[in-house]
């Protein structure tokens, strides 16, 4: 019998030194946090982590 899996997505901003500097539930949320911290878009990457939620 098939089992339903709930997928969780988290978004992380990673700076030039590969440090996680922000975390959010959407791409837009992370960009807004980074803008408030004074980062320009070219100064960080956004990593998307997808995992199954354990019951």
Tab-separated table of N, CA, C and O in Angstrom:
chain	number	residue	atom	x	y	z
A	1	UNK	N	0.845	-1.174	0.000
A	1	UNK	CA	0.000	0.000	0.000
A	1	UNK	C	0.894	1.243	0.000
A	1	UNK	O	1.833	1.331	0.798
A	2	UNK	N	0.606	2.226	-0.842
A	2	UNK	CA	1.440	3.438	-0.894
A	2	UNK	C	1.350	4.245	0.406
A	2	UNK	O	0.310	4.285	1.057
A	3	UNK	N	2.445	4.864	0.726
A	3	UNK	CA	2.504	5.701	1.930
A	3	UNK	C	2.694	7.147	1.500
A	3	UNK	O	3.525	7.436	0.643
A	4	UNK	N	1.932	8.046	2.076
A	4	UNK	CA	2.056	9.465	1.773
A	4	UNK	C	3.213	10.052	2.566
A	4	UNK	O	3.326	9.814	3.766
A	5	UNK	N	4.057	10.781	1.883
A	5	UNK	CA	5.214	11.419	2.525
A	5	UNK	C	5.056	12.928	2.421
A	5	UNK	O	4.823	13.454	1.335
A	6	UNK	N	5.170	13.600	3.535
A	6	UNK	CA	5.111	15.056	3.538
A	6	UNK	C	6.526	15.588	3.323
A	6	UNK	O	7.462	15.193	4.019
A	7	UNK	N	6.676	16.459	2.336
A	7	UNK	CA	7.983	17.004	1.988
A	7	UNK	C	8.134	18.392	2.600
A	7	UNK	O	7.231	19.218	2.521
A	8	UNK	N	9.274	18.624	3.219
A	8	UNK	CA	9.596	19.913	3.835
A	8	UNK	C	10.701	20.576	3.017
A	8	UNK	O	11.701	19.939	2.696
A	9	UNK	N	10.528	21.853	2.686
A	9	UNK	CA	11.561	22.616	1.987
A	9	UNK	C	12.059	23.727	2.910
A	9	UNK	O	11.270	24.443	3.496
A	10	UNK	N	13.352	23.841	3.021
A	10	UNK	CA	13.982	24.937	3.757
A	10	UNK	C	14.949	25.619	2.812
A	10	UNK	O	15.575	24.963	1.974
A	11	UNK	N	15.079	26.909	2.948
A	11	UNK	CA	15.958	27.708	2.100
A	11	UNK	C	17.002	28.375	2.979
A	11	UNK	O	16.670	28.930	4.030
A	12	UNK	N	18.249	28.293	2.556
A	12	UNK	CA	19.358	28.859	3.307
A	12	UNK	C	20.157	29.786	2.409
A	12	UNK	O	20.427	29.454	1.256
A	13	UNK	N	20.567	30.939	2.938
A	13	UNK	CA	21.486	31.829	2.231
A	13	UNK	C	22.888	31.493	2.698
A	13	UNK	O	23.150	31.371	3.891
A	14	UNK	N	23.783	31.323	1.730
A	14	UNK	CA	25.168	30.958	2.017
A	14	UNK	C	26.067	32.053	1.465
A	14	UNK	O	25.985	32.386	0.275
A	15	UNK	N	26.929	32.623	2.315
A	15	UNK	CA	27.806	33.712	1.874
A	15	UNK	C	29.037	33.177	1.144
A	15	UNK	O	29.163	31.976	0.922
A	16	UNK	N	29.941	34.102	0.771
A	16	UNK	CA	31.131	33.727	-0.001
A	16	UNK	C	32.034	32.741	0.722
A	16	UNK	O	32.752	31.970	0.107
A	17	UNK	N	32.011	32.754	2.042
A	17	UNK	CA	32.826	31.841	2.845
A	17	UNK	C	32.107	30.534	3.159
A	17	UNK	O	32.559	29.755	3.979
A	18	UNK	N	30.951	30.319	2.533
A	18	UNK	CA	30.130	29.125	2.694
A	18	UNK	C	29.558	28.969	4.100
A	18	UNK	O	29.361	27.856	4.585
A	19	UNK	N	29.287	30.092	4.733
A	19	UNK	CA	28.607	30.097	6.033
A	19	UNK	C	27.118	30.326	5.796
A	19	UNK	O	26.738	31.134	4.945
A	20	UNK	N	26.276	29.639	6.544
A	20	UNK	CA	24.834	29.883	6.457
A	20	UNK	C	24.541	31.166	7.229
A	20	UNK	O	24.832	31.268	8.408
A	21	UNK	N	23.980	32.156	6.527
A	21	UNK	CA	23.737	33.453	7.164
A	21	UNK	C	22.248	33.778	7.300
A	21	UNK	O	21.887	34.748	7.971
A	22	UNK	N	21.383	32.973	6.679
A	22	UNK	CA	19.936	33.183	6.828
A	22	UNK	C	19.209	31.888	6.505
A	22	UNK	O	19.694	31.061	5.750
A	23	UNK	N	18.028	31.750	7.104
A	23	UNK	CA	17.193	30.566	6.887
A	23	UNK	C	15.755	31.017	6.744
A	23	UNK	O	15.311	31.935	7.441
A	24	UNK	N	15.016	30.402	5.832
A	24	UNK	CA	13.622	30.767	5.653
A	24	UNK	C	12.810	29.648	5.047
A	24	UNK	O	13.341	28.608	4.668
A	25	UNK	N	11.505	29.904	4.935
A	25	UNK	CA	10.591	28.919	4.369
A	25	UNK	C	10.297	29.162	2.898
A	25	UNK	O	9.582	28.381	2.276
A	26	UNK	N	10.836	30.255	2.341
A	26	UNK	CA	10.663	30.536	0.919
A	26	UNK	C	11.864	31.318	0.414
A	26	UNK	O	12.598	31.950	1.177
A	27	UNK	N	12.065	31.264	-0.880
A	27	UNK	CA	13.137	31.997	-1.545
A	27	UNK	C	12.998	33.495	-1.250
A	27	UNK	O	13.967	34.179	-0.927
A	28	UNK	N	11.776	34.001	-1.359
A	28	UNK	CA	11.521	35.423	-1.155
A	28	UNK	C	11.828	35.852	0.279
A	28	UNK	O	12.346	36.947	0.510
A	29	UNK	N	11.491	35.001	1.238
A	29	UNK	CA	11.762	35.307	2.646
A	29	UNK	C	13.264	35.440	2.892
A	29	UNK	O	13.716	36.365	3.573
A	30	UNK	N	14.044	34.528	2.312
A	30	UNK	CA	15.497	34.580	2.472
A	30	UNK	C	16.062	35.837	1.817
A	30	UNK	O	16.910	36.517	2.397
A	31	UNK	N	15.588	36.181	0.635
A	31	UNK	CA	16.073	37.397	-0.032
A	31	UNK	C	15.748	38.648	0.783
A	31	UNK	O	16.557	39.572	0.852
A	32	UNK	N	14.585	38.687	1.393
A	32	UNK	CA	14.202	39.834	2.222
A	32	UNK	C	15.101	39.942	3.457
A	32	UNK	O	15.545	41.028	3.828
A	33	UNK	N	15.391	38.807	4.099
A	33	UNK	CA	16.286	38.797	5.261
A	33	UNK	C	17.668	39.313	4.859
A	33	UNK	O	18.269	40.122	5.562
A	34	UNK	N	18.167	38.832	3.729
A	34	UNK	CA	19.501	39.231	3.271
A	34	UNK	C	19.550	40.716	2.912
A	34	UNK	O	20.547	41.390	3.162
A	35	UNK	N	18.468	41.220	2.349
A	35	UNK	CA	18.408	42.645	2.017
A	35	UNK	C	18.482	43.482	3.297
A	35	UNK	O	19.185	44.481	3.364
A	36	UNK	N	17.784	43.033	4.352
A	36	UNK	CA	17.808	43.738	5.632
A	36	UNK	C	19.191	43.693	6.270
A	36	UNK	O	19.585	44.604	6.984
A	37	UNK	N	19.940	42.595	6.014
A	37	UNK	CA	21.294	42.466	6.563
A	37	UNK	C	22.322	43.255	5.743
A	37	UNK	O	23.483	43.317	6.130
A	38	UNK	N	21.904	43.808	4.609
A	38	UNK	CA	22.806	44.627	3.816
A	38	UNK	C	23.574	43.888	2.732
A	38	UNK	O	24.502	44.443	2.146
A	39	UNK	N	23.192	42.661	2.424
A	39	UNK	CA	23.864	41.894	1.378
A	39	UNK	C	23.265	42.230	0.016
A	39	UNK	O	22.070	42.475	-0.110
A	40	UNK	N	24.097	42.201	-1.011
A	40	UNK	CA	23.636	42.308	-2.390
A	40	UNK	C	23.449	40.887	-2.907
A	40	UNK	O	24.067	39.948	-2.426
A	41	UNK	N	22.615	40.715	-3.915
A	41	UNK	CA	22.287	39.383	-4.427
A	41	UNK	C	23.530	38.638	-4.922
A	41	UNK	O	23.611	37.418	-4.834
A	42	UNK	N	24.519	39.335	-5.418
A	42	UNK	CA	25.729	38.683	-5.929
A	42	UNK	C	26.658	38.199	-4.808
A	42	UNK	O	27.629	37.506	-5.079
A	43	UNK	N	26.355	38.528	-3.559
A	43	UNK	CA	27.217	38.163	-2.432
A	43	UNK	C	26.820	36.862	-1.752
A	43	UNK	O	27.490	36.418	-0.833
A	44	UNK	N	25.739	36.221	-2.183
A	44	UNK	CA	25.299	34.993	-1.542
A	44	UNK	C	24.560	34.098	-2.538
A	44	UNK	O	24.099	34.541	-3.575
A	45	UNK	N	24.483	32.823	-2.201
A	45	UNK	CA	23.708	31.850	-2.954
A	45	UNK	C	22.596	31.344	-2.055
A	45	UNK	O	22.698	31.402	-0.833
A	46	UNK	N	21.552	30.826	-2.674
A	46	UNK	CA	20.464	30.236	-1.897
A	46	UNK	C	20.451	28.733	-2.139
A	46	UNK	O	20.423	28.269	-3.268
A	47	UNK	N	20.511	28.000	-1.046
A	47	UNK	CA	20.496	26.541	-1.069
A	47	UNK	C	19.100	26.071	-0.664
A	47	UNK	O	18.559	26.537	0.344
A	48	UNK	N	18.527	25.169	-1.443
A	48	UNK	CA	17.228	24.593	-1.124
A	48	UNK	C	17.431	23.170	-0.623
A	48	UNK	O	18.048	22.353	-1.298
A	49	UNK	N	16.906	22.887	0.566
A	49	UNK	CA	17.006	21.552	1.144
A	49	UNK	C	15.600	20.952	1.173
A	49	UNK	O	14.668	21.563	1.698
A	50	UNK	N	15.463	19.779	0.588
A	50	UNK	CA	14.173	19.085	0.546
A	50	UNK	C	14.340	17.781	1.309
A	50	UNK	O	15.253	17.001	1.033
A	51	UNK	N	13.452	17.555	2.271
A	51	UNK	CA	13.532	16.305	3.041
A	51	UNK	C	12.120	15.859	3.414
A	51	UNK	O	11.180	16.645	3.427
A	52	UNK	N	11.986	14.591	3.714
A	52	UNK	CA	10.707	14.027	4.135
A	52	UNK	C	10.522	14.273	5.622
A	52	UNK	O	11.458	14.138	6.404
A	53	UNK	N	9.303	14.653	6.002
A	53	UNK	CA	9.000	14.858	7.411
A	53	UNK	C	8.726	13.508	8.049
A	53	UNK	O	7.941	12.716	7.535
A	54	UNK	N	9.356	13.248	9.164
A	54	UNK	CA	9.134	11.994	9.887
A	54	UNK	C	7.897	12.093	10.761
A	54	UNK	O	7.688	13.088	11.436
A	55	UNK	N	7.111	11.047	10.736
A	55	UNK	CA	5.905	11.031	11.579
A	55	UNK	C	6.199	10.489	12.947
A	55	UNK	O	6.985	9.680	13.195
